[in-house]
Amino acid sequence: MDKVDFNAPHSMGTTIIGVTYNGGVVLGADSRTSTGVYVANRASDKITQLTDNVYVCRSGSAADSQVVSDYVRYFLHQHTIQLGQPATVKVAANLVRLLAYNNKNNLQTGLIVGGWDKYEGGQIYGVPLGGTIVQQPFAIGGSGSSYLYGFFDQAWKDGMTKDEAEDLVKKAVSLAIARDGASGGVVRTVIINSEGVTRNFYPGDQLPIWHDELEAHNSLLDILGAPEPMNI
Amino acid sequence: MDTVTESQRTLYPYVTGSSVVAIKYKDGILMAADMGGSYGSTLRYKSVERLKPIGKHSLLGASGEISDFQEIMRYLDELILIDNMWDDGNSLGPKEVHNYLTRVMYNRRNKFNPLWNSLVLGGVKKGQKYLGTVSMIGVNYEDNHVATGLGNHLARPILRDEWNENLTFEEGVKLLEKCMRVLLYRDRSAVNKIQISKITEEGATVYPPFSLKTYWEFSAFKNPTVGAEVHGSLLVVNEMKQNFTWISA
């Protein structure tokens, strides 16, 4: 058996994306959770709420990302009560960073924090393995993101509208799903702006068809044009 | 039975910055670093600021794990804050900050839990220029020019040849750019977005990011196999004359 290289950065099953647009942010993710080769959950929700106005995209270990989100949600809740107003995206992201950094030896999760606040508008923060915090106009993460670096280098533009941003996210997650075995299922998006939060759900039939893919049908028989067998 | 948890140790870095190069010049210190944050072999982040002013008199440049550098910045922010709160007219100079960093790095190394960085600390206080470096295992020294990582192998030889005490700002910048260009050619983790910063008695300035032009027009690059043609079943290799010149902007 080949020895596993523990020193290489671990690629993580998932595709997650966060994109800012003029007015807010769009977060996107696939929905596949795998244990080894088995798909444990084909419709998971990887975009988790931290506060009314801040969400996080989770990748890597499901357990680690869930427990980090739970702690951050708890701290942010207290912080909001004490502060008397909604927490800022920066505070949420830094709390995530604190947990990720101080437990770096025991955690294996890469996170993308995105949200909207009245001071800085829409913001995206990446918190990769190790607990670095990086604010970016857009962020990609998870094993599926390897296939998207070139795509975003070419397709990303500053000052997009909400619809352009959501289309970009949908397209990107869908492209990653096409090539990454650890990503799959449906595309979920969450749009956050001054007006609030909108959740969307896009199953395969609502996504574009890429190279070497075929349109889906119920049966070969539909294509052949033969009369359908009777249903009794 | 309670089990004792093994003390934590950082085994390997995740998001890393590449070389930092710094020189003393006539008015103070000049420092350069690119803005890359690599994730293994992927050039993942391309706008990471790795040069930061510390207090009034110092500049810190860091290579290695970015999350540890961000933590060091938090330690230094606290150090400077408390220094200011004394309100005694005194302020920490580069020598003191370098010493503090050395202690932090060495003591972490002793606990087998290093901050995975190589740091460059430069500054000017009361006309005295200071330039030092600390590694993740606590090795520290001062010199007229320092570098981290591959910069030690690629940039220092250039600086040994071309550095002198009386460099003007323009000469210093050109010299640093020469070093950064070589790193761009020869360091896999280099990214073509560079920041140069300076510190003088007046204070610190971090200049906006810029990219360097690179030169590829050598005839030997365009026709690498000229002179090594195959004739029938014989491979004939002619003596190839090549001319190289340094190209600087």
PDB file of C-alpha atoms in Angstrom, chain A:
ATOM      1  CA  MET A   1       0.000   0.000   0.000  1.00  0.00           C
ATOM      2  CA  ASP A   2       1.270   3.466  -0.801  1.00  0.00           C
ATOM      3  CA  LYS A   3       2.157   5.593   2.212  1.00  0.00           C
ATOM      4  CA  VAL A   4      -0.130   8.574   2.719  1.00  0.00           C
ATOM      5  CA  ASP A   5       1.732  11.862   2.689  1.00  0.00           C
ATOM      6  CA  PHE A   6       0.510  13.532   5.870  1.00  0.00           C
ATOM      7  CA  ASN A   7       2.474  16.668   5.091  1.00  0.00           C
ATOM      8  CA  ALA A   8       0.609  17.689   1.959  1.00  0.00           C
ATOM      9  CA  PRO A   9      -2.376  19.992   2.512  1.00  0.00           C
ATOM     10  CA  HIS A  10      -5.404  17.705   2.669  1.00  0.00           C
ATOM     11  CA  SER A  11      -7.895  18.218  -0.133  1.00  0.00           C
ATOM     12  CA  MET A  12     -11.402  18.358   1.237  1.00  0.00           C
ATOM     13  CA  GLY A  13     -14.543  16.783  -0.173  1.00  0.00           C
ATOM     14  CA  THR A  14     -16.802  19.658  -1.183  1.00  0.00           C
ATOM     15  CA  THR A  15     -17.027  22.736  -3.321  1.00  0.00           C
ATOM     16  CA  ILE A  16     -17.746  26.002  -1.525  1.00  0.00           C
ATOM     17  CA  ILE A  17     -17.804  29.536  -2.902  1.00  0.00           C
ATOM     18  CA  GLY A  18     -18.391  33.046  -1.579  1.00  0.00           C
ATOM     19  CA  VAL A  19     -18.682  36.052  -3.877  1.00  0.00           C
ATOM     20  CA  THR A  20     -19.254  39.747  -3.158  1.00  0.00           C
ATOM     21  CA  TYR A  21     -21.382  41.829  -5.467  1.00  0.00           C
ATOM     22  CA  ASN A  22     -22.462  45.439  -5.392  1.00  0.00           C
ATOM     23  CA  GLY A  23     -24.922  45.287  -2.492  1.00  0.00           C
ATOM     24  CA  GLY A  24     -24.084  42.053  -0.682  1.00  0.00           C
ATOM     25  CA  VAL A  25     -22.721  38.540  -0.989  1.00  0.00           C
ATOM     26  CA  VAL A  26     -23.690  35.244  -2.584  1.00  0.00           C
ATOM     27  CA  LEU A  27     -22.583  32.005  -0.916  1.00  0.00           C
ATOM     28  CA  GLY A  28     -22.730  28.679  -2.755  1.00  0.00           C
ATOM     29  CA  ALA A  29     -21.984  25.015  -2.102  1.00  0.00           C
ATOM     30  CA  ASP A  30     -22.574  21.492  -3.357  1.00  0.00           C
ATOM     31  CA  SER A  31     -24.473  19.001  -1.176  1.00  0.00           C
ATOM     32  CA  ARG A  32     -22.390  15.837  -1.011  1.00  0.00           C
ATOM     33  CA  THR A  33     -21.090  14.405   2.280  1.00  0.00           C
ATOM     34  CA  SER A  34     -18.947  11.327   1.807  1.00  0.00           C
ATOM     35  CA  THR A  35     -17.463   8.736   4.168  1.00  0.00           C
ATOM     36  CA  GLY A  36     -14.727   7.207   2.037  1.00  0.00           C
ATOM     37  CA  VAL A  37     -16.393   6.256  -1.253  1.00  0.00           C
ATOM     38  CA  TYR A  38     -19.928   6.100   0.126  1.00  0.00           C
ATOM     39  CA  VAL A  39     -22.122   9.197  -0.138  1.00  0.00           C
ATOM     40  CA  ALA A  40     -23.504   9.468   3.365  1.00  0.00           C
ATOM     41  CA  ASN A  41     -25.725  12.443   2.617  1.00  0.00           C
ATOM     42  CA  ARG A  42     -26.542  13.522  -0.938  1.00  0.00           C
ATOM     43  CA  ALA A  43     -28.491  16.611   0.040  1.00  0.00           C
ATOM     44  CA  SER A  44     -26.558  18.158   2.902  1.00  0.00           C
ATOM     45  CA  ASP A  45     -26.668  21.851   3.668  1.00  0.00           C
ATOM     46  CA  LYS A  46     -23.137  23.165   3.912  1.00  0.00           C
ATOM     47  CA  ILE A  47     -24.133  26.814   4.238  1.00  0.00           C
ATOM     48  CA  THR A  48     -24.785  27.342   7.928  1.00  0.00           C
ATOM     49  CA  GLN A  49     -26.241  30.314   9.710  1.00  0.00           C
ATOM     50  CA  LEU A  50     -24.168  32.090  12.347  1.00  0.00           C
ATOM     51  CA  THR A  51     -26.371  35.168  12.818  1.00  0.00           C
ATOM     52  CA  ASP A  52     -29.243  36.813  10.924  1.00  0.00           C
ATOM     53  CA  ASN A  53     -26.749  38.510   8.644  1.00  0.00           C
ATOM     54  CA  VAL A  54     -23.697  36.173   8.624  1.00  0.00           C
ATOM     55  CA  TYR A  55     -23.437  32.672   7.181  1.00  0.00           C
ATOM     56  CA  VAL A  56     -20.521  30.268   6.797  1.00  0.00           C
ATOM     57  CA  CYS A  57     -19.694  27.713   4.074  1.00  0.00           C
ATOM     58  CA  ARG A  58     -18.206  24.564   5.587  1.00  0.00           C
ATOM     59  CA  SER A  59     -15.678  22.180   4.011  1.00  0.00           C
ATOM     60  CA  GLY A  60     -13.398  19.407   5.239  1.00  0.00           C
ATOM     61  CA  SER A  61     -14.356  17.326   8.226  1.00  0.00           C
ATOM     62  CA  ALA A  62     -18.129  17.559   8.743  1.00  0.00           C
ATOM     63  CA  ALA A  63     -17.742  17.120  12.496  1.00  0.00           C
ATOM     64  CA  ASP A  64     -15.034  19.755  12.878  1.00  0.00           C
ATOM     65  CA  SER A  65     -16.834  22.335  10.736  1.00  0.00           C
ATOM     66  CA  GLN A  66     -20.103  21.759  12.578  1.00  0.00           C
ATOM     67  CA  VAL A  67     -18.611  22.113  16.019  1.00  0.00           C
ATOM     68  CA  VAL A  68     -16.712  25.271  15.045  1.00  0.00           C
ATOM     69  CA  SER A  69     -19.921  26.773  13.609  1.00  0.00           C
ATOM     70  CA  ASP A  70     -21.822  25.847  16.777  1.00  0.00           C
ATOM     71  CA  TYR A  71     -19.278  27.506  19.040  1.00  0.00           C
ATOM     72  CA  VAL A  72     -19.123  30.633  16.872  1.00  0.00           C
ATOM     73  CA  ARG A  73     -22.914  30.864  16.758  1.00  0.00           C
ATOM     74  CA  TYR A  74     -23.016  30.637  20.545  1.00  0.00           C
ATOM     75  CA  PHE A  75     -20.341  33.307  21.040  1.00  0.00           C
ATOM     76  CA  LEU A  76     -21.906  35.592  18.442  1.00  0.00           C
ATOM     77  CA  HIS A  77     -25.282  35.277  20.125  1.00  0.00           C
ATOM     78  CA  GLN A  78     -23.795  36.437  23.420  1.00  0.00           C
ATOM     79  CA  HIS A  79     -21.831  39.150  21.652  1.00  0.00           C
ATOM     80  CA  THR A  80     -24.998  40.456  19.941  1.00  0.00           C
ATOM     81  CA  ILE A  81     -26.838  40.661  23.266  1.00  0.00           C
ATOM     82  CA  GLN A  82     -23.972  42.517  24.901  1.00  0.00           C
ATOM     83  CA  LEU A  83     -23.341  44.789  21.935  1.00  0.00           C
ATOM     84  CA  GLY A  84     -27.022  45.677  21.509  1.00  0.00           C
ATOM     85  CA  GLN A  85     -26.914  45.425  17.714  1.00  0.00           C
ATOM     86  CA  PRO A  86     -26.152  42.860  15.006  1.00  0.00           C
ATOM     87  CA  ALA A  87     -22.583  41.536  15.008  1.00  0.00           C
ATOM     88  CA  THR A  88     -20.380  42.591  12.108  1.00  0.00           C
ATOM     89  CA  VAL A  89     -19.105  40.116   9.533  1.00  0.00           C
ATOM     90  CA  LYS A  90     -15.533  40.924  10.582  1.00  0.00           C
ATOM     91  CA  VAL A  91     -16.206  39.899  14.191  1.00  0.00           C
ATOM     92  CA  ALA A  92     -17.838  36.654  13.078  1.00  0.00           C
ATOM     93  CA  ALA A  93     -14.913  35.857  10.793  1.00  0.00           C
ATOM     94  CA  ASN A  94     -12.377  36.610  13.500  1.00  0.00           C
ATOM     95  CA  LEU A  95     -14.157  34.336  15.973  1.00  0.00           C
ATOM     96  CA  VAL A  96     -13.944  31.574  13.379  1.00  0.00           C
ATOM     97  CA  ARG A  97     -10.256  32.372  12.943  1.00  0.00           C
ATOM     98  CA  LEU A  98      -9.634  32.221  16.692  1.00  0.00           C
ATOM     99  CA  LEU A  99     -11.047  28.718  16.964  1.00  0.00           C
ATOM    100  CA  ALA A 100      -9.361  27.539  13.777  1.00  0.00           C
ATOM    101  CA  TYR A 101      -5.968  28.943  14.757  1.00  0.00           C
ATOM    102  CA  ASN A 102      -5.891  27.904  18.405  1.00  0.00           C
ATOM    103  CA  ASN A 103      -6.964  24.371  17.565  1.00  0.00           C
ATOM    104  CA  LYS A 104      -5.002  24.054  14.361  1.00  0.00           C
ATOM    105  CA  ASN A 105      -3.457  20.732  15.316  1.00  0.00           C
ATOM    106  CA  ASN A 106      -6.810  19.063  15.875  1.00  0.00           C
ATOM    107  CA  LEU A 107      -9.068  20.605  13.242  1.00  0.00           C
ATOM    108  CA  GLN A 108      -9.368  19.824   9.575  1.00  0.00           C
ATOM    109  CA  THR A 109     -11.820  22.325   8.189  1.00  0.00           C
ATOM    110  CA  GLY A 110     -11.680  25.174   5.699  1.00  0.00           C
ATOM    111  CA  LEU A 111     -14.389  27.805   6.029  1.00  0.00           C
ATOM    112  CA  ILE A 112     -15.711  30.750   4.057  1.00  0.00           C
ATOM    113  CA  VAL A 113     -17.498  33.376   6.146  1.00  0.00           C
ATOM    114  CA  GLY A 114     -19.824  35.744   4.301  1.00  0.00           C
ATOM    115  CA  GLY A 115     -22.423  38.302   5.262  1.00  0.00           C
ATOM    116  CA  TRP A 116     -23.660  41.850   5.239  1.00  0.00           C
ATOM    117  CA  ASP A 117     -23.453  44.585   7.870  1.00  0.00           C
ATOM    118  CA  LYS A 118     -24.329  48.275   7.800  1.00  0.00           C
ATOM    119  CA  TYR A 119     -20.723  49.432   8.283  1.00  0.00           C
ATOM    120  CA  GLU A 120     -18.818  47.621   5.530  1.00  0.00           C
ATOM    121  CA  GLY A 121     -21.612  46.145   3.385  1.00  0.00           C
ATOM    122  CA  GLY A 122     -21.060  42.713   1.868  1.00  0.00           C
ATOM    123  CA  GLN A 123     -17.828  40.963   2.882  1.00  0.00           C
ATOM    124  CA  ILE A 124     -16.225  37.559   2.320  1.00  0.00           C
ATOM    125  CA  TYR A 125     -13.499  36.139   4.561  1.00  0.00           C
ATOM    126  CA  GLY A 126     -11.601  32.926   3.861  1.00  0.00           C
ATOM    127  CA  VAL A 127     -10.352  30.870   6.811  1.00  0.00           C
ATOM    128  CA  PRO A 128      -8.328  27.985   5.352  1.00  0.00           C
ATOM    129  CA  LEU A 129      -6.476  25.201   7.206  1.00  0.00           C
ATOM    130  CA  GLY A 130      -4.153  26.650   9.809  1.00  0.00           C
ATOM    131  CA  GLY A 131      -6.383  29.553  10.786  1.00  0.00           C
ATOM    132  CA  THR A 132      -5.164  32.271   8.436  1.00  0.00           C
ATOM    133  CA  ILE A 133      -7.833  34.934   7.837  1.00  0.00           C
ATOM    134  CA  VAL A 134      -7.978  36.566   4.418  1.00  0.00           C
ATOM    135  CA  GLN A 135     -10.595  39.048   3.243  1.00  0.00           C
ATOM    136  CA  GLN A 136     -11.264  38.608  -0.474  1.00  0.00           C
ATOM    137  CA  PRO A 137     -13.715  39.874  -3.110  1.00  0.00           C
ATOM    138  CA  PHE A 138     -14.470  36.211  -3.733  1.00  0.00           C
ATOM    139  CA  ALA A 139     -13.314  32.954  -2.146  1.00  0.00           C
ATOM    140  CA  ILE A 140     -13.354  29.313  -3.203  1.00  0.00           C
ATOM    141  CA  GLY A 141     -12.676  26.265  -1.078  1.00  0.00           C
ATOM    142  CA  GLY A 142     -12.914  22.506  -0.781  1.00  0.00           C
ATOM    143  CA  SER A 143     -11.522  19.828  -3.082  1.00  0.00           C
ATOM    144  CA  GLY A 144     -13.727  20.990  -5.960  1.00  0.00           C
ATOM    145  CA  SER A 145     -12.155  24.433  -5.869  1.00  0.00           C
ATOM    146  CA  SER A 146      -8.998  23.109  -7.587  1.00  0.00           C
ATOM    147  CA  TYR A 147     -11.006  23.043 -10.798  1.00  0.00           C
ATOM    148  CA  LEU A 148     -12.219  26.600 -10.389  1.00  0.00           C
ATOM    149  CA  TYR A 149      -9.076  28.707  -9.996  1.00  0.00           C
ATOM    150  CA  GLY A 150      -8.700  29.178 -13.726  1.00  0.00           C
ATOM    151  CA  PHE A 151     -12.452  29.688 -14.185  1.00  0.00           C
ATOM    152  CA  PHE A 152     -12.597  32.491 -11.635  1.00  0.00           C
ATOM    153  CA  ASP A 153      -9.397  34.125 -12.873  1.00  0.00           C
ATOM    154  CA  GLN A 154     -11.218  34.530 -16.158  1.00  0.00           C
ATOM    155  CA  ALA A 155     -14.874  34.964 -15.194  1.00  0.00           C
ATOM    156  CA  TRP A 156     -14.732  37.128 -12.059  1.00  0.00           C
ATOM    157  CA  LYS A 157     -15.549  40.811 -12.563  1.00  0.00           C
ATOM    158  CA  ASP A 158     -15.809  43.574 -10.006  1.00  0.00           C
ATOM    159  CA  GLY A 159     -19.202  45.297  -9.478  1.00  0.00           C
ATOM    160  CA  MET A 160     -21.528  42.483 -10.584  1.00  0.00           C
ATOM    161  CA  THR A 161     -25.258  42.599  -9.966  1.00  0.00           C
ATOM    162  CA  LYS A 162     -26.983  40.152  -7.634  1.00  0.00           C
ATOM    163  CA  ASP A 163     -28.192  37.986 -10.507  1.00  0.00           C
ATOM    164  CA  GLU A 164     -24.807  37.962 -12.257  1.00  0.00           C
ATOM    165  CA  ALA A 165     -23.147  36.937  -9.001  1.00  0.00           C
ATOM    166  CA  GLU A 166     -25.624  34.150  -8.325  1.00  0.00           C
ATOM    167  CA  ASP A 167     -25.300  32.880 -11.891  1.00  0.00           C
ATOM    168  CA  LEU A 168     -21.528  32.828 -11.536  1.00  0.00           C
ATOM    169  CA  VAL A 169     -21.742  30.857  -8.290  1.00  0.00           C
ATOM    170  CA  LYS A 170     -24.256  28.368  -9.709  1.00  0.00           C
ATOM    171  CA  LYS A 171     -22.138  27.860 -12.831  1.00  0.00           C
ATOM    172  CA  ALA A 172     -18.959  27.407 -10.824  1.00  0.00           C
ATOM    173  CA  VAL A 173     -20.316  24.878  -8.327  1.00  0.00           C
ATOM    174  CA  SER A 174     -21.891  22.997 -11.198  1.00  0.00           C
ATOM    175  CA  LEU A 175     -18.552  22.885 -13.091  1.00  0.00           C
ATOM    176  CA  ALA A 176     -16.760  21.637 -10.015  1.00  0.00           C
ATOM    177  CA  ILE A 177     -19.341  18.944  -9.411  1.00  0.00           C
ATOM    178  CA  ALA A 178     -18.787  17.782 -12.989  1.00  0.00           C
ATOM    179  CA  ARG A 179     -15.107  17.049 -12.333  1.00  0.00           C
ATOM    180  CA  ASP A 180     -14.718  16.475  -8.589  1.00  0.00           C
ATOM    181  CA  GLY A 181     -15.839  13.084  -7.303  1.00  0.00           C
ATOM    182  CA  ALA A 182     -16.070  14.411  -3.783  1.00  0.00           C
ATOM    183  CA  SER A 183     -18.597  17.083  -4.812  1.00  0.00           C
ATOM    184  CA  GLY A 184     -22.105  16.406  -6.040  1.00  0.00           C
ATOM    185  CA  GLY A 185     -25.823  16.559  -5.451  1.00  0.00           C
ATOM    186  CA  VAL A 186     -27.577  19.905  -5.672  1.00  0.00           C
ATOM    187  CA  VAL A 187     -26.319  23.471  -5.721  1.00  0.00           C
ATOM    188  CA  ARG A 188     -27.435  25.555  -2.777  1.00  0.00           C
ATOM    189  CA  THR A 189     -27.004  29.329  -2.711  1.00  0.00           C
ATOM    190  CA  VAL A 190     -27.582  31.925  -0.016  1.00  0.00           C
ATOM    191  CA  ILE A 191     -27.821  35.610  -0.902  1.00  0.00           C
ATOM    192  CA  ILE A 192     -27.261  38.126   1.909  1.00  0.00           C
ATOM    193  CA  ASN A 193     -27.796  41.868   1.573  1.00  0.00           C
ATOM    194  CA  SER A 194     -29.394  44.836   3.337  1.00  0.00           C
ATOM    195  CA  GLU A 195     -32.842  43.459   2.606  1.00  0.00           C
ATOM    196  CA  GLY A 196     -32.202  40.091   4.248  1.00  0.00           C
ATOM    197  CA  VAL A 197     -31.362  36.516   3.339  1.00  0.00           C
ATOM    198  CA  THR A 198     -32.587  34.404   0.405  1.00  0.00           C
ATOM    199  CA  ARG A 199     -31.975  30.664   0.146  1.00  0.00           C
ATOM    200  CA  ASN A 200     -32.075  28.942  -3.253  1.00  0.00           C
ATOM    201  CA  PHE A 201     -31.971  25.329  -4.352  1.00  0.00           C
ATOM    202  CA  TYR A 202     -30.920  24.094  -7.793  1.00  0.00           C
ATOM    203  CA  PRO A 203     -31.127  20.397  -8.632  1.00  0.00           C
ATOM    204  CA  GLY A 204     -29.250  18.983 -11.632  1.00  0.00           C
ATOM    205  CA  ASP A 205     -32.005  19.583 -14.157  1.00  0.00           C
ATOM    206  CA  GLN A 206     -31.875  23.323 -13.487  1.00  0.00           C
ATOM    207  CA  LEU A 207     -28.144  23.541 -14.143  1.00  0.00           C
ATOM    208  CA  PRO A 208     -26.300  23.857 -17.462  1.00  0.00           C
ATOM    209  CA  ILE A 209     -25.041  20.788 -19.319  1.00  0.00           C
ATOM    210  CA  TRP A 210     -21.278  20.697 -19.704  1.00  0.00           C
ATOM    211  CA  HIS A 211     -18.906  18.892 -22.045  1.00  0.00           C
ATOM    212  CA  ASP A 212     -19.529  15.163 -22.415  1.00  0.00           C
ATOM    213  CA  GLU A 213     -22.732  15.340 -20.361  1.00  0.00           C
ATOM    214  CA  LEU A 214     -26.141  14.395 -21.652  1.00  0.00           C
ATOM    215  CA  GLU A 215     -29.643  15.631 -20.998  1.00  0.00           C
ATOM    216  CA  ALA A 216     -31.445  13.529 -18.418  1.00  0.00           C
ATOM    217  CA  HIS A 217     -34.430  11.325 -19.313  1.00  0.00           C
ATOM    218  CA  ASN A 218     -36.707   9.016 -17.396  1.00  0.00           C
ATOM    219  CA  SER A 219     -36.009   6.113 -19.702  1.00  0.00           C
ATOM    220  CA  LEU A 220     -34.347   5.070 -22.958  1.00  0.00           C
ATOM    221  CA  LEU A 221     -37.785   4.268 -24.195  1.00  0.00           C
ATOM    222  CA  ASP A 222     -38.699   7.930 -24.197  1.00  0.00           C
ATOM    223  CA  ILE A 223     -35.848   8.590 -26.585  1.00  0.00           C
ATOM    224  CA  LEU A 224     -36.565   5.645 -28.831  1.00  0.00           C
ATOM    225  CA  GLY A 225     -40.079   6.886 -29.367  1.00  0.00           C
ATOM    226  CA  ALA A 226     -41.501   3.406 -28.692  1.00  0.00           C
ATOM    227  CA  PRO A 227     -44.885   3.339 -26.976  1.00  0.00           C
ATOM    228  CA  GLU A 228     -44.554   3.184 -23.214  1.00  0.00           C
ATOM    229  CA  PRO A 229     -45.466  -0.109 -21.577  1.00  0.00           C
ATOM    230  CA  MET A 230     -48.849  -0.075 -19.868  1.00  0.00           C
ATOM    231  CA  ASN A 231     -48.901   0.762 -16.171  1.00  0.00           C
ATOM    232  CA  ILE A 232     -51.321  -1.481 -14.325  1.00  0.00           C
TER     233      ILE A 232
END
